[in-house]
Short mmCIF file of C-alpha atoms in Angstrom, two decimals:
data_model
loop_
_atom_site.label_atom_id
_atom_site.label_comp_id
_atom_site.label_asym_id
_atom_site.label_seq_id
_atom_site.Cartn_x
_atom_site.Cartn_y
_atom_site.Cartn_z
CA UNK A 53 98.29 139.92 -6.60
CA UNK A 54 95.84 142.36 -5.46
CA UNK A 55 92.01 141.34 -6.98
CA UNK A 56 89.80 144.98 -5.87
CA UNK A 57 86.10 144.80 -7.02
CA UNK A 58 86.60 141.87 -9.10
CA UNK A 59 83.36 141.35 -11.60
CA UNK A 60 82.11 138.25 -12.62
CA UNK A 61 81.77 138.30 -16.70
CA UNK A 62 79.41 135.50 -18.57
CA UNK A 63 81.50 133.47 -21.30
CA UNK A 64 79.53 134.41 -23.76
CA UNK A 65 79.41 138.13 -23.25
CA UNK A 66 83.00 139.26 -25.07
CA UNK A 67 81.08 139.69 -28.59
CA UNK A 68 79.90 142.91 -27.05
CA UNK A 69 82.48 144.96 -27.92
CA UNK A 70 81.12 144.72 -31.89
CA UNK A 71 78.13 146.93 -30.44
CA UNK A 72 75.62 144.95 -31.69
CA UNK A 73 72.39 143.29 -30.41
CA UNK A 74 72.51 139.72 -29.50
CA UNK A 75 71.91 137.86 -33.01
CA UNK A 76 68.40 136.86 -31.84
CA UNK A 77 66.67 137.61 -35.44
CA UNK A 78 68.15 137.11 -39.29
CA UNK A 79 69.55 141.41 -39.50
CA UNK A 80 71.17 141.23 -36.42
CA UNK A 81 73.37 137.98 -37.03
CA UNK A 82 73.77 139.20 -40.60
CA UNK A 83 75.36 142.28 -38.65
CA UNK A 84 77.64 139.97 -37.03
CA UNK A 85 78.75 138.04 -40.17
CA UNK A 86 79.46 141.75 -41.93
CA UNK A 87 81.63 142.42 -38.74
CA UNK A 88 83.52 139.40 -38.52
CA UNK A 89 83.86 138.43 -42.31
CA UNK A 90 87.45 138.94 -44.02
CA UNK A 91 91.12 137.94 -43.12
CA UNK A 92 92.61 136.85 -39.80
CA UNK A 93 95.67 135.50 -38.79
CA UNK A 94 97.04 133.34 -35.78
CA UNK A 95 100.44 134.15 -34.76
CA UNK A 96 101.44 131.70 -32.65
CA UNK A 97 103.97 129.05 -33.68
CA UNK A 98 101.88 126.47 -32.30
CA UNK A 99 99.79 126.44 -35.52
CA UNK A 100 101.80 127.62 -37.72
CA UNK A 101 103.51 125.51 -40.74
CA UNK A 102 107.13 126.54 -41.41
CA UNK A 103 107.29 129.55 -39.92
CA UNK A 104 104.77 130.80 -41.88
CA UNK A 105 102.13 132.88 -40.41
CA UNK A 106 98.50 131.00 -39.86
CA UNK A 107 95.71 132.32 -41.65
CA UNK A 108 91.55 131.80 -41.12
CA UNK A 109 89.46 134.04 -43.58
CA UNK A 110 85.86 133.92 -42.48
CA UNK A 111 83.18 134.52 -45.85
CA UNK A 112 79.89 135.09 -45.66
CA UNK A 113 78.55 132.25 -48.40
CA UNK A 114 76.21 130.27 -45.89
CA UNK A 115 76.35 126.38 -45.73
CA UNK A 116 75.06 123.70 -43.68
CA UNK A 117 77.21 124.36 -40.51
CA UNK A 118 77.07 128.40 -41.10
CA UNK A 119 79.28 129.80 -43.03
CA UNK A 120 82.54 129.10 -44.83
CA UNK A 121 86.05 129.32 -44.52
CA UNK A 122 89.59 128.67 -45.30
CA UNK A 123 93.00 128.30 -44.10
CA UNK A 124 96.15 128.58 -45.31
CA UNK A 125 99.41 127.23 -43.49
CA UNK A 126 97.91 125.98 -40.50
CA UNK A 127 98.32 123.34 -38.36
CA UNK A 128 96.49 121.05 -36.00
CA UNK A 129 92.57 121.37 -35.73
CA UNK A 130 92.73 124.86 -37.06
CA UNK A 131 93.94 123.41 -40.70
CA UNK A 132 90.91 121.44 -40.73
CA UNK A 133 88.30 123.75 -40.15
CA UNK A 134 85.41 124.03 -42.62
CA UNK A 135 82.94 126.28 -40.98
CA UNK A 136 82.60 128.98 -38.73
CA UNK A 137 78.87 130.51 -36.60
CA UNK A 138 77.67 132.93 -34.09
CA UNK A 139 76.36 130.90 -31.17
CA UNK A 140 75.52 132.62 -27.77
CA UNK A 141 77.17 136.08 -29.06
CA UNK A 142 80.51 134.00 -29.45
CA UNK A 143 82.62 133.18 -32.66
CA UNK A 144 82.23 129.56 -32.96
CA UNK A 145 84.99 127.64 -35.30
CA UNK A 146 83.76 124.15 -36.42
CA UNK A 147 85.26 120.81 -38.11
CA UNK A 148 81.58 120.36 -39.82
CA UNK A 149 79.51 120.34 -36.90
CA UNK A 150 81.47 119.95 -34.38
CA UNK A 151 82.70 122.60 -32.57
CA UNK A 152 86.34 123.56 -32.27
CA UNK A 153 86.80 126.77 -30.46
CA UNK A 154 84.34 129.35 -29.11
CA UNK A 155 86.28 132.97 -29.23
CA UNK A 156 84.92 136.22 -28.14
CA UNK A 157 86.02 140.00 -28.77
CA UNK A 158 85.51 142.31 -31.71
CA UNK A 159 86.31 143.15 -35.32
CA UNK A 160 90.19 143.41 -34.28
CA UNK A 161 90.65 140.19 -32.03
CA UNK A 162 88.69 137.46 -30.78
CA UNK A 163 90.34 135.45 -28.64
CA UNK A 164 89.38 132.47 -26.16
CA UNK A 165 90.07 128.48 -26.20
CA UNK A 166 89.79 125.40 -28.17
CA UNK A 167 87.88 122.19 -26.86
CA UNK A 168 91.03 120.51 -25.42
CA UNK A 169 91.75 124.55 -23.32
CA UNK A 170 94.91 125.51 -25.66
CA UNK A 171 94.29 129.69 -25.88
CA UNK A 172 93.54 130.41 -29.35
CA UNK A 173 93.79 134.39 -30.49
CA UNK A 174 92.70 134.84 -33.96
CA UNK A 175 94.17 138.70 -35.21
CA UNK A 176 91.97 140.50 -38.18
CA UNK A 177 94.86 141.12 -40.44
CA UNK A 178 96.65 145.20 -40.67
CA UNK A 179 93.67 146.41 -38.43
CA UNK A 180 95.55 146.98 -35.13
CA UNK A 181 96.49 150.25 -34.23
CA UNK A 182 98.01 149.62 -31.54
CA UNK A 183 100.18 147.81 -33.10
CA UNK A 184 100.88 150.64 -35.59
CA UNK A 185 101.87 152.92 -32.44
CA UNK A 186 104.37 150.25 -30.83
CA UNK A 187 106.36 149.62 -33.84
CA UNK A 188 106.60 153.59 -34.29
CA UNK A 189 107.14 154.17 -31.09
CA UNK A 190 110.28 151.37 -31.40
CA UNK A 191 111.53 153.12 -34.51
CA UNK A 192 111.79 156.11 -32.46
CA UNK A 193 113.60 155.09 -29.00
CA UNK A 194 115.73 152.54 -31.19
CA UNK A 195 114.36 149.67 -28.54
CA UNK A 196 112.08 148.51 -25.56
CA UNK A 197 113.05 149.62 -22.57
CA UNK A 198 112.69 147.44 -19.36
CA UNK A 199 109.75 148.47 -17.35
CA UNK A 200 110.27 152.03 -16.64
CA UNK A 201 114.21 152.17 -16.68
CA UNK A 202 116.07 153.54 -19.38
CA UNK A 203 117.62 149.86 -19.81
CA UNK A 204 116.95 148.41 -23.67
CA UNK A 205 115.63 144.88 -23.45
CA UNK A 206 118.25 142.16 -24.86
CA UNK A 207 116.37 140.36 -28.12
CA UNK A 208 115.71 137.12 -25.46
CA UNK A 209 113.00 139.23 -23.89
CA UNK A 210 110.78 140.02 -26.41
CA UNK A 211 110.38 136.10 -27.11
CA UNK A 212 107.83 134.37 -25.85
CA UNK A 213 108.60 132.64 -22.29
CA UNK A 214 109.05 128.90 -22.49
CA UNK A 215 109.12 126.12 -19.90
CA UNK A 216 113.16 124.76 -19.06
CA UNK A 217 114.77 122.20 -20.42
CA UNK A 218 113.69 120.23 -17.34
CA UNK A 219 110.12 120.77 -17.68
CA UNK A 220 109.33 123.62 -15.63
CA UNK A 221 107.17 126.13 -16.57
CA UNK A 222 108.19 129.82 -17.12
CA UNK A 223 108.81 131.92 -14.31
CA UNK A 224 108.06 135.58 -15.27
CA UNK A 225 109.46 138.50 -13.94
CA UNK A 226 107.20 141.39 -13.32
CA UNK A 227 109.13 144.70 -13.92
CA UNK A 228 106.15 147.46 -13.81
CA UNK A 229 102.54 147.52 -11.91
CA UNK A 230 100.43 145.12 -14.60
CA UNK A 231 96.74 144.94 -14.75
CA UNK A 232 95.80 141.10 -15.09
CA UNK A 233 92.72 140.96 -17.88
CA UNK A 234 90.35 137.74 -18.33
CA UNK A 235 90.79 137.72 -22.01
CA UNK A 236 93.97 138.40 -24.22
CA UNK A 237 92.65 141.61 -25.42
CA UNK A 238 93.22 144.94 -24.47
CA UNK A 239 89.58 145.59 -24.39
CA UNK A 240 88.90 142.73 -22.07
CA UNK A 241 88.09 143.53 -18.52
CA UNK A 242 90.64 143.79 -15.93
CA UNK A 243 90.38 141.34 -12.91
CA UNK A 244 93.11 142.39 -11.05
CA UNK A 245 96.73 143.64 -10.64
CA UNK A 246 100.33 142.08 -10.14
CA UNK A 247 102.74 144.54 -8.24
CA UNK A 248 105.79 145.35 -9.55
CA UNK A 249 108.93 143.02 -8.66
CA UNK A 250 106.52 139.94 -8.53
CA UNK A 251 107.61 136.44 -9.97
CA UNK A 252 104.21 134.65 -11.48
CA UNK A 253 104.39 131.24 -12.78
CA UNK A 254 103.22 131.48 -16.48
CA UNK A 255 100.18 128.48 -17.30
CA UNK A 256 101.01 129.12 -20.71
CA UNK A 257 102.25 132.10 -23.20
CA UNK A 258 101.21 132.75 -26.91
CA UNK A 259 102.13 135.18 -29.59
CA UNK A 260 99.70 137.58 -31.15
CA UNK A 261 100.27 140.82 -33.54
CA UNK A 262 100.78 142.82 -30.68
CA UNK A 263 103.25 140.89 -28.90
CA UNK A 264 103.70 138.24 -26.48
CA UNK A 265 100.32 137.30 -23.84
CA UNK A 266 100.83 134.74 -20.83
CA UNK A 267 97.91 133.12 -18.94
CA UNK A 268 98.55 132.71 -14.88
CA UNK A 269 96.80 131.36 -11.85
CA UNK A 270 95.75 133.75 -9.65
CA UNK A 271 93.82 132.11 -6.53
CA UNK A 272 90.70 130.77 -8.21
CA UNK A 273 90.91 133.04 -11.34
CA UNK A 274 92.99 132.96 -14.04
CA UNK A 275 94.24 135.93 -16.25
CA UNK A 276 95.88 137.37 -19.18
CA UNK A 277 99.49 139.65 -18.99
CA UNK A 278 100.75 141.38 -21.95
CA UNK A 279 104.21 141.51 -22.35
CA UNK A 280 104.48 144.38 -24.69
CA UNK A 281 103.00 148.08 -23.77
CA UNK A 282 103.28 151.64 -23.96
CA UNK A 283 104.64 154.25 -21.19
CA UNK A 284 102.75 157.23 -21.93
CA UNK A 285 101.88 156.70 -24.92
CA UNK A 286 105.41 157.19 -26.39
CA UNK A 287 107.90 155.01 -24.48
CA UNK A 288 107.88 151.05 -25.66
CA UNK A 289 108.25 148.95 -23.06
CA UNK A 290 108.73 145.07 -22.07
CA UNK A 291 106.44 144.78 -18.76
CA UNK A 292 107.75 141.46 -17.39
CA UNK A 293 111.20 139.28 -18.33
CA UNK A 294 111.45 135.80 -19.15
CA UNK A 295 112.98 134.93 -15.81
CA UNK A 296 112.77 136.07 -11.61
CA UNK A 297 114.39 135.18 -8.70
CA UNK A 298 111.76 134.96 -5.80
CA UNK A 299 114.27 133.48 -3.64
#
């Protein structure tokens, strides 16, 4: 993996992409609550009940931890959270006080960790163009093509990557140039690049709205690749397979 200019980013810094001002007086956070408040869903099986897709609306009706919430068929800490705050520019969720996960990001997609480090990427619900533009762009070409071949992608490779049946974790197979980023966003900043034809052991992988992210070790960093993409804006392709063979 090749790491050029890498920048060191705060934690807490990811909340500005809203382009607001840290919540340091009563307008500005109330900025943040307008931003934030309103449907979002978790699309990972992981927390999921049934199949069913997770879902977190934040509202703005204030109480003693912040402000409230719901959730609907959920599972594990996220079915039991009862409030949510901004704290250090960050999206905290809360089981009364105590916190549960601390996400960053914007209106569209805050993503980050729970306490225990399981990723966590909440999606605000029909606001992702991106999105949009993939599933058109799959209409179109009738699938997703392999990197930059002309080579459709079986159904097995647009599933997220999970360890064997003996434990081991997923090797991924790189099949285009893939910028590494430090968040699972597409605005979050990139920290580096894996070359094409590179096998990367995957920490852990995790469905969102847009497709399939996996979390890697890279030296003493780690980062975010995203599985699904688009070639010039028109082309939908799968940018790494469930499997390599590094020899």
């Amino acid at each position: 993996m090749t790491i050029a200019g890498r920048i060191s980013i705060p934690a807490g810094l990811f909340l500005a992409g809203l382009g607001l001002a840290a919540p340091a007086s009563a307008q500005s956070e109330q900025d943040f609550v307008t931003a934030l408040v309103g449907d979002w869903a978790v699309y990972d099986d992981a927390y999921s009940v049934a199949g069913k897709t997770c879902q977190v609306t934040l509202k703005p009706d204030a109480n003693e931890n912040g402000y409230a919430l719901t959730t609907s068929d959920c599972r594990l800490e996220i079915a039991d959270l009862t409030s949510w705050r901004i704290a250090n520019q960050q999206l905290v969720l809360a089981i009364g006080p105590t916190q549960i996960a601390a996400l960053g990001g914007n209106q569209i997609r805050m993503s980050g960790d729970t306490g225990i480090g399981a990723p966590l990427i909440l999606d605000r619900i029909g606001a992702n163009a991106l999105v949009a533009a993939i599933t058109k762009a799959r209409e179109a070409s009738g699938c997703f093509y392999l990197g930059f071949s002309t080579t459709c992608a079986d159904d097995a490779q647009l599933q997220k990557p999970v360890a064997t049946a003996d434990g081991a974790a997923p090797r991924l197979g790189i099949a285009v140039n893939l910028n590494v980023r430090d968040e699972a966003r597409d605005t979050a900043d990139v920290i580096g690049v894996v070359p094409a034809n590179s096998c990367i052991i995957a920490e852990t992988c995790v469905n969102a709205v847009d497709g399939v992210w996996c979390r890697a070790q890279f030296g003493e960093v780690k980062g975010w690749l995203k599985k699904l993409a688009l070639r010039q804006d028109k082309w939908p392709i799968v940018t790494f397979v469930n499997q390599c063979n590094d020899g």
